[in-house]
Amino acid sequence: MVKRVEKYIEANQFRLPEDANWESFRFACVDSESTGLDPNRDRIISIAGVGVSQGEIHLDDQFSVLLPISHNTSSVTVHGITREAAAEGVEEPEALCQFLEWLQDGIIVGHHIQHDITLLNVACERHFNFSLRNRAIDTMEAFLAINEAGGFSRKPKPDGYSFDALCDWFRIIPHDRHTALGDAFMTAQILLRMLKEAGKLGLWNLQDLHAWSADEPFPFTEA
């Protein structure tokens, strides 16, 4: 377990600069489900991720893990994972190690991903005394940045910037919605559409997509 954590830390010892060209990097589209909305008090139930690089979703680069929970909470009405269903799950320290082993130096991507990152950071601090060190991109912030630069001008703006609104606007079928892996896969589809538009506008740098560091406070204001 220690070696896997050290390997992750070594992979992220050099932080990607804000002006780095995102074309050559791997994106890790991540989603998690938890026992509630307070990342400082609630616990992770599942973590999933889908890798994107060179303009493609790589189905052989995906991750999913289920964690056991002590009791059912009201969040079960959203994600549907009960205590019984998660009984054979992987304990949190091992689940985090598996996730870090998959994540490595990937650029974390997700919708309102600051919640997931905080949840993961709290868990990593609890067990390993460190926070995630990757660059991160919030799909809503990236969409707004691309839109402000003149992107997506060929069609009316979406009705809001929620995850469901963007999926509908991009005509992405909400398959397995509210499962960590299903939401991560839909996030990957949103990301590809945004990167294509960003490339047309010459927005090649991480800062153009409002990237920030996962071990720092979220620097943007939600719409």
mmCIF file of C-alpha atoms in Angstrom:
data_model
loop_
_atom_site.group_PDB
_atom_site.id
_atom_site.type_symbol
_atom_site.label_atom_id
_atom_site.label_comp_id
_atom_site.label_asym_id
_atom_site.label_seq_id
_atom_site.Cartn_x
_atom_site.Cartn_y
_atom_site.Cartn_z
ATOM 1 C CA MET A 1 0.000 0.000 0.000
ATOM 2 C CA VAL A 2 2.789 2.426 0.918
ATOM 3 C CA LYS A 3 4.629 1.806 -2.352
ATOM 4 C CA ARG A 4 1.500 2.567 -4.385
ATOM 5 C CA VAL A 5 0.993 5.860 -2.555
ATOM 6 C CA GLU A 6 4.660 6.755 -3.038
ATOM 7 C CA LYS A 7 4.369 5.968 -6.745
ATOM 8 C CA TYR A 8 1.432 8.374 -6.996
ATOM 9 C CA ILE A 9 3.319 11.103 -5.143
ATOM 10 C CA GLU A 10 6.359 10.594 -7.376
ATOM 11 C CA ALA A 11 4.193 10.855 -10.514
ATOM 12 C CA ASN A 12 2.936 14.237 -9.290
ATOM 13 C CA GLN A 13 6.134 15.698 -7.869
ATOM 14 C CA PHE A 14 6.242 18.253 -10.675
ATOM 15 C CA ARG A 15 3.049 20.287 -11.004
ATOM 16 C CA LEU A 16 1.859 20.981 -14.523
ATOM 17 C CA PRO A 17 2.189 24.707 -15.320
ATOM 18 C CA GLU A 18 -0.978 26.622 -16.137
ATOM 19 C CA ASP A 19 0.254 27.364 -19.637
ATOM 20 C CA ALA A 20 0.855 23.669 -20.409
ATOM 21 C CA ASN A 21 -0.682 22.477 -23.667
ATOM 22 C CA TRP A 22 -3.401 19.970 -22.754
ATOM 23 C CA GLU A 23 -3.145 18.001 -26.039
ATOM 24 C CA SER A 24 -0.390 15.749 -24.767
ATOM 25 C CA PHE A 25 -1.890 14.886 -21.376
ATOM 26 C CA ARG A 26 -4.249 12.233 -20.066
ATOM 27 C CA PHE A 27 -7.544 13.368 -18.585
ATOM 28 C CA ALA A 28 -9.092 11.345 -15.773
ATOM 29 C CA CYS A 29 -12.855 11.906 -15.750
ATOM 30 C CA VAL A 30 -13.867 11.148 -12.176
ATOM 31 C CA ASP A 31 -17.078 10.790 -10.224
ATOM 32 C CA SER A 32 -17.884 9.564 -6.735
ATOM 33 C CA GLU A 33 -20.961 8.723 -4.719
ATOM 34 C CA SER A 34 -21.121 9.368 -0.992
ATOM 35 C CA THR A 35 -23.345 9.063 2.068
ATOM 36 C CA GLY A 36 -24.254 12.761 1.903
ATOM 37 C CA LEU A 37 -23.370 16.244 0.678
ATOM 38 C CA ASP A 38 -20.906 17.239 3.410
ATOM 39 C CA PRO A 39 -17.479 16.078 2.197
ATOM 40 C CA ASN A 40 -15.941 16.759 5.614
ATOM 41 C CA ARG A 41 -18.351 14.457 7.423
ATOM 42 C CA ASP A 42 -19.797 12.011 4.899
ATOM 43 C CA ARG A 43 -18.027 8.962 3.511
ATOM 44 C CA ILE A 44 -17.272 7.672 0.035
ATOM 45 C CA ILE A 45 -19.459 4.841 -1.265
ATOM 46 C CA SER A 46 -18.037 4.495 -4.764
ATOM 47 C CA ILE A 47 -15.326 6.011 -6.961
ATOM 48 C CA ALA A 48 -15.051 5.661 -10.729
ATOM 49 C CA GLY A 49 -13.042 7.105 -13.558
ATOM 50 C CA VAL A 50 -12.653 7.027 -17.332
ATOM 51 C CA GLY A 51 -9.458 7.973 -19.156
ATOM 52 C CA VAL A 52 -9.381 10.378 -22.115
ATOM 53 C CA SER A 53 -6.315 11.111 -24.223
ATOM 54 C CA GLN A 54 -5.498 12.053 -27.799
ATOM 55 C CA GLY A 55 -9.110 12.999 -28.424
ATOM 56 C CA GLU A 56 -10.524 9.608 -27.488
ATOM 57 C CA ILE A 57 -12.267 7.859 -24.605
ATOM 58 C CA HIS A 58 -10.258 4.769 -23.751
ATOM 59 C CA LEU A 59 -12.573 2.028 -22.491
ATOM 60 C CA ASP A 60 -9.541 0.004 -21.414
ATOM 61 C CA ASP A 61 -8.577 2.893 -19.136
ATOM 62 C CA GLN A 62 -11.359 2.929 -16.603
ATOM 63 C CA PHE A 63 -11.687 2.403 -12.880
ATOM 64 C CA SER A 64 -14.499 1.557 -10.490
ATOM 65 C CA VAL A 65 -14.575 0.536 -6.850
ATOM 66 C CA LEU A 66 -17.334 0.098 -4.264
ATOM 67 C CA LEU A 67 -16.766 0.752 -0.559
ATOM 68 C CA PRO A 68 -18.746 -0.717 2.368
ATOM 69 C CA ILE A 69 -20.921 1.596 4.457
ATOM 70 C CA SER A 70 -22.129 1.188 8.035
ATOM 71 C CA HIS A 71 -25.728 2.224 7.402
ATOM 72 C CA ASN A 72 -28.106 3.497 4.741
ATOM 73 C CA THR A 73 -28.602 7.255 4.430
ATOM 74 C CA SER A 74 -31.025 9.400 2.444
ATOM 75 C CA SER A 75 -28.469 9.507 -0.398
ATOM 76 C CA VAL A 76 -29.441 5.950 -1.309
ATOM 77 C CA THR A 77 -32.463 7.425 -3.104
ATOM 78 C CA VAL A 78 -30.003 9.080 -5.533
ATOM 79 C CA HIS A 79 -27.327 6.461 -6.181
ATOM 80 C CA GLY A 80 -29.247 3.334 -5.146
ATOM 81 C CA ILE A 81 -26.306 1.760 -3.305
ATOM 82 C CA THR A 82 -27.526 0.157 -0.098
ATOM 83 C CA ARG A 83 -25.525 -1.139 2.833
ATOM 84 C CA GLU A 84 -26.341 -4.665 1.689
ATOM 85 C CA ALA A 85 -25.224 -4.004 -1.898
ATOM 86 C CA ALA A 86 -21.901 -2.585 -0.682
ATOM 87 C CA ALA A 87 -21.262 -5.292 1.919
ATOM 88 C CA GLU A 88 -18.506 -6.900 -0.159
ATOM 89 C CA GLY A 89 -16.895 -3.555 -0.980
ATOM 90 C CA VAL A 90 -13.239 -2.613 -0.588
ATOM 91 C CA GLU A 91 -12.235 -0.839 2.614
ATOM 92 C CA GLU A 92 -11.426 2.859 2.200
ATOM 93 C CA PRO A 93 -7.601 2.773 2.465
ATOM 94 C CA GLU A 94 -7.310 0.038 -0.168
ATOM 95 C CA ALA A 95 -9.961 1.671 -2.376
ATOM 96 C CA LEU A 96 -8.009 4.948 -2.294
ATOM 97 C CA CYS A 97 -4.773 3.140 -3.150
ATOM 98 C CA GLN A 98 -6.431 1.494 -6.137
ATOM 99 C CA PHE A 99 -7.796 4.868 -7.239
ATOM 100 C CA LEU A 100 -4.424 6.626 -6.894
ATOM 101 C CA GLU A 101 -2.767 3.804 -8.806
ATOM 102 C CA TRP A 102 -5.217 4.391 -11.663
ATOM 103 C CA LEU A 103 -5.206 8.195 -11.436
ATOM 104 C CA GLN A 104 -1.431 8.821 -11.352
ATOM 105 C CA ASP A 105 -0.743 12.247 -12.958
ATOM 106 C CA GLY A 106 -3.991 12.480 -14.942
ATOM 107 C CA ILE A 107 -5.831 15.800 -15.101
ATOM 108 C CA ILE A 108 -8.937 15.295 -12.976
ATOM 109 C CA VAL A 109 -12.170 16.282 -14.725
ATOM 110 C CA GLY A 110 -15.720 16.340 -13.409
ATOM 111 C CA HIS A 111 -18.864 18.413 -13.057
ATOM 112 C CA HIS A 112 -18.735 20.402 -9.811
ATOM 113 C CA ILE A 113 -15.653 18.254 -9.249
ATOM 114 C CA GLN A 114 -14.611 20.355 -6.261
ATOM 115 C CA HIS A 115 -17.058 18.316 -4.142
ATOM 116 C CA ASP A 116 -15.525 15.006 -5.216
ATOM 117 C CA ILE A 117 -11.993 16.345 -4.789
ATOM 118 C CA THR A 118 -12.736 17.593 -1.272
ATOM 119 C CA LEU A 119 -14.282 14.224 -0.406
ATOM 120 C CA LEU A 120 -11.203 12.408 -1.737
ATOM 121 C CA ASN A 121 -8.796 14.857 -0.111
ATOM 122 C CA VAL A 122 -10.403 14.387 3.304
ATOM 123 C CA ALA A 123 -10.120 10.614 2.913
ATOM 124 C CA CYS A 124 -6.498 10.829 1.711
ATOM 125 C CA GLU A 125 -5.610 13.103 4.622
ATOM 126 C CA ARG A 126 -7.298 10.686 7.008
ATOM 127 C CA HIS A 127 -5.277 7.681 5.864
ATOM 128 C CA PHE A 128 -2.133 9.014 4.155
ATOM 129 C CA ASN A 129 -1.722 12.584 5.395
ATOM 130 C CA PHE A 130 -1.719 14.239 1.956
ATOM 131 C CA SER A 131 -4.119 15.734 -0.600
ATOM 132 C CA LEU A 132 -4.458 15.022 -4.304
ATOM 133 C CA ARG A 133 -1.795 16.877 -6.285
ATOM 134 C CA ASN A 134 -3.222 16.722 -9.805
ATOM 135 C CA ARG A 135 -4.452 19.570 -11.944
ATOM 136 C CA ALA A 136 -8.245 19.609 -12.100
ATOM 137 C CA ILE A 137 -10.920 20.946 -14.436
ATOM 138 C CA ASP A 138 -14.559 21.565 -13.632
ATOM 139 C CA THR A 139 -16.660 20.947 -16.737
ATOM 140 C CA MET A 140 -19.027 23.792 -15.927
ATOM 141 C CA GLU A 141 -16.140 26.240 -15.522
ATOM 142 C CA ALA A 142 -14.511 24.966 -18.718
ATOM 143 C CA PHE A 143 -17.788 25.313 -20.615
ATOM 144 C CA LEU A 144 -18.213 28.899 -19.391
ATOM 145 C CA ALA A 145 -14.604 29.743 -20.302
ATOM 146 C CA ILE A 146 -14.983 28.354 -23.827
ATOM 147 C CA ASN A 147 -18.332 30.088 -24.236
ATOM 148 C CA GLU A 148 -16.886 33.429 -23.091
ATOM 149 C CA ALA A 149 -14.116 33.016 -25.677
ATOM 150 C CA GLY A 150 -16.718 32.781 -28.440
ATOM 151 C CA GLY A 151 -17.289 29.046 -28.500
ATOM 152 C CA PHE A 152 -20.588 27.247 -29.021
ATOM 153 C CA SER A 153 -21.996 30.277 -30.822
ATOM 154 C CA ARG A 154 -23.847 28.185 -33.406
ATOM 155 C CA LYS A 155 -26.682 27.209 -31.072
ATOM 156 C CA PRO A 156 -28.644 28.770 -28.195
ATOM 157 C CA LYS A 157 -27.138 28.591 -24.729
ATOM 158 C CA PRO A 158 -28.211 25.654 -22.535
ATOM 159 C CA ASP A 159 -30.984 26.023 -19.988
ATOM 160 C CA GLY A 160 -28.602 26.251 -17.072
ATOM 161 C CA TYR A 161 -25.250 24.620 -16.482
ATOM 162 C CA SER A 162 -26.107 21.559 -14.428
ATOM 163 C CA PHE A 163 -24.684 18.189 -15.423
ATOM 164 C CA ASP A 164 -28.059 17.092 -16.799
ATOM 165 C CA ALA A 165 -28.466 20.372 -18.699
ATOM 166 C CA LEU A 166 -25.085 19.984 -20.409
ATOM 167 C CA CYS A 167 -25.756 16.333 -21.235
ATOM 168 C CA ASP A 168 -29.049 17.351 -22.816
ATOM 169 C CA TRP A 169 -27.438 20.271 -24.671
ATOM 170 C CA PHE A 170 -24.685 18.038 -26.059
ATOM 171 C CA ARG A 171 -27.256 15.293 -26.801
ATOM 172 C CA ILE A 172 -25.544 12.778 -24.566
ATOM 173 C CA ILE A 173 -27.756 9.870 -23.536
ATOM 174 C CA PRO A 174 -27.849 9.718 -19.705
ATOM 175 C CA HIS A 175 -27.023 6.011 -19.445
ATOM 176 C CA ASP A 176 -26.459 4.787 -15.857
ATOM 177 C CA ARG A 177 -27.050 8.293 -14.488
ATOM 178 C CA HIS A 178 -26.174 8.688 -10.792
ATOM 179 C CA THR A 179 -23.759 5.777 -10.828
ATOM 180 C CA ALA A 180 -20.134 6.804 -10.464
ATOM 181 C CA LEU A 181 -18.972 4.992 -13.608
ATOM 182 C CA GLY A 182 -21.981 6.110 -15.661
ATOM 183 C CA ASP A 183 -21.487 9.750 -14.690
ATOM 184 C CA ALA A 184 -17.733 9.526 -15.324
ATOM 185 C CA PHE A 185 -18.378 8.183 -18.828
ATOM 186 C CA MET A 186 -20.864 10.976 -19.574
ATOM 187 C CA THR A 187 -18.328 13.492 -18.238
ATOM 188 C CA ALA A 188 -15.783 12.083 -20.693
ATOM 189 C CA GLN A 189 -18.234 12.655 -23.546
ATOM 190 C CA ILE A 190 -18.835 16.248 -22.433
ATOM 191 C CA LEU A 191 -15.082 16.787 -22.178
ATOM 192 C CA LEU A 192 -14.420 15.587 -25.717
ATOM 193 C CA ARG A 193 -17.006 17.966 -27.141
ATOM 194 C CA MET A 194 -15.524 20.868 -25.183
ATOM 195 C CA LEU A 195 -11.936 20.069 -26.163
ATOM 196 C CA LYS A 196 -12.929 19.973 -29.818
ATOM 197 C CA GLU A 197 -14.470 23.434 -29.519
ATOM 198 C CA ALA A 198 -11.529 24.750 -27.484
ATOM 199 C CA GLY A 199 -9.130 23.565 -30.178
ATOM 200 C CA LYS A 200 -11.069 25.442 -32.851
ATOM 201 C CA LEU A 201 -10.620 28.624 -30.812
ATOM 202 C CA GLY A 202 -6.940 28.030 -30.154
ATOM 203 C CA LEU A 203 -7.518 27.484 -26.436
ATOM 204 C CA TRP A 204 -4.728 24.969 -25.936
ATOM 205 C CA ASN A 205 -3.558 25.807 -22.412
ATOM 206 C CA LEU A 206 -4.828 24.406 -19.124
ATOM 207 C CA GLN A 207 -5.525 27.926 -17.882
ATOM 208 C CA ASP A 208 -7.813 28.440 -20.888
ATOM 209 C CA LEU A 209 -10.031 25.699 -19.406
ATOM 210 C CA HIS A 210 -9.880 27.225 -15.900
ATOM 211 C CA ALA A 211 -7.736 24.420 -14.509
ATOM 212 C CA TRP A 212 -6.503 24.624 -10.921
ATOM 213 C CA SER A 213 -4.612 22.421 -8.469
ATOM 214 C CA ALA A 214 -6.577 19.815 -6.534
ATOM 215 C CA ASP A 215 -4.715 20.575 -3.310
ATOM 216 C CA GLU A 216 -5.751 24.223 -3.405
ATOM 217 C CA PRO A 217 -9.156 25.847 -2.711
ATOM 218 C CA PHE A 218 -11.569 25.990 -5.632
ATOM 219 C CA PRO A 219 -10.886 29.445 -7.126
ATOM 220 C CA PHE A 220 -14.144 29.978 -9.014
ATOM 221 C CA THR A 221 -17.709 30.918 -8.184
ATOM 222 C CA GLU A 222 -20.422 28.481 -9.222
ATOM 223 C CA ALA A 223 -23.061 29.760 -11.653
#
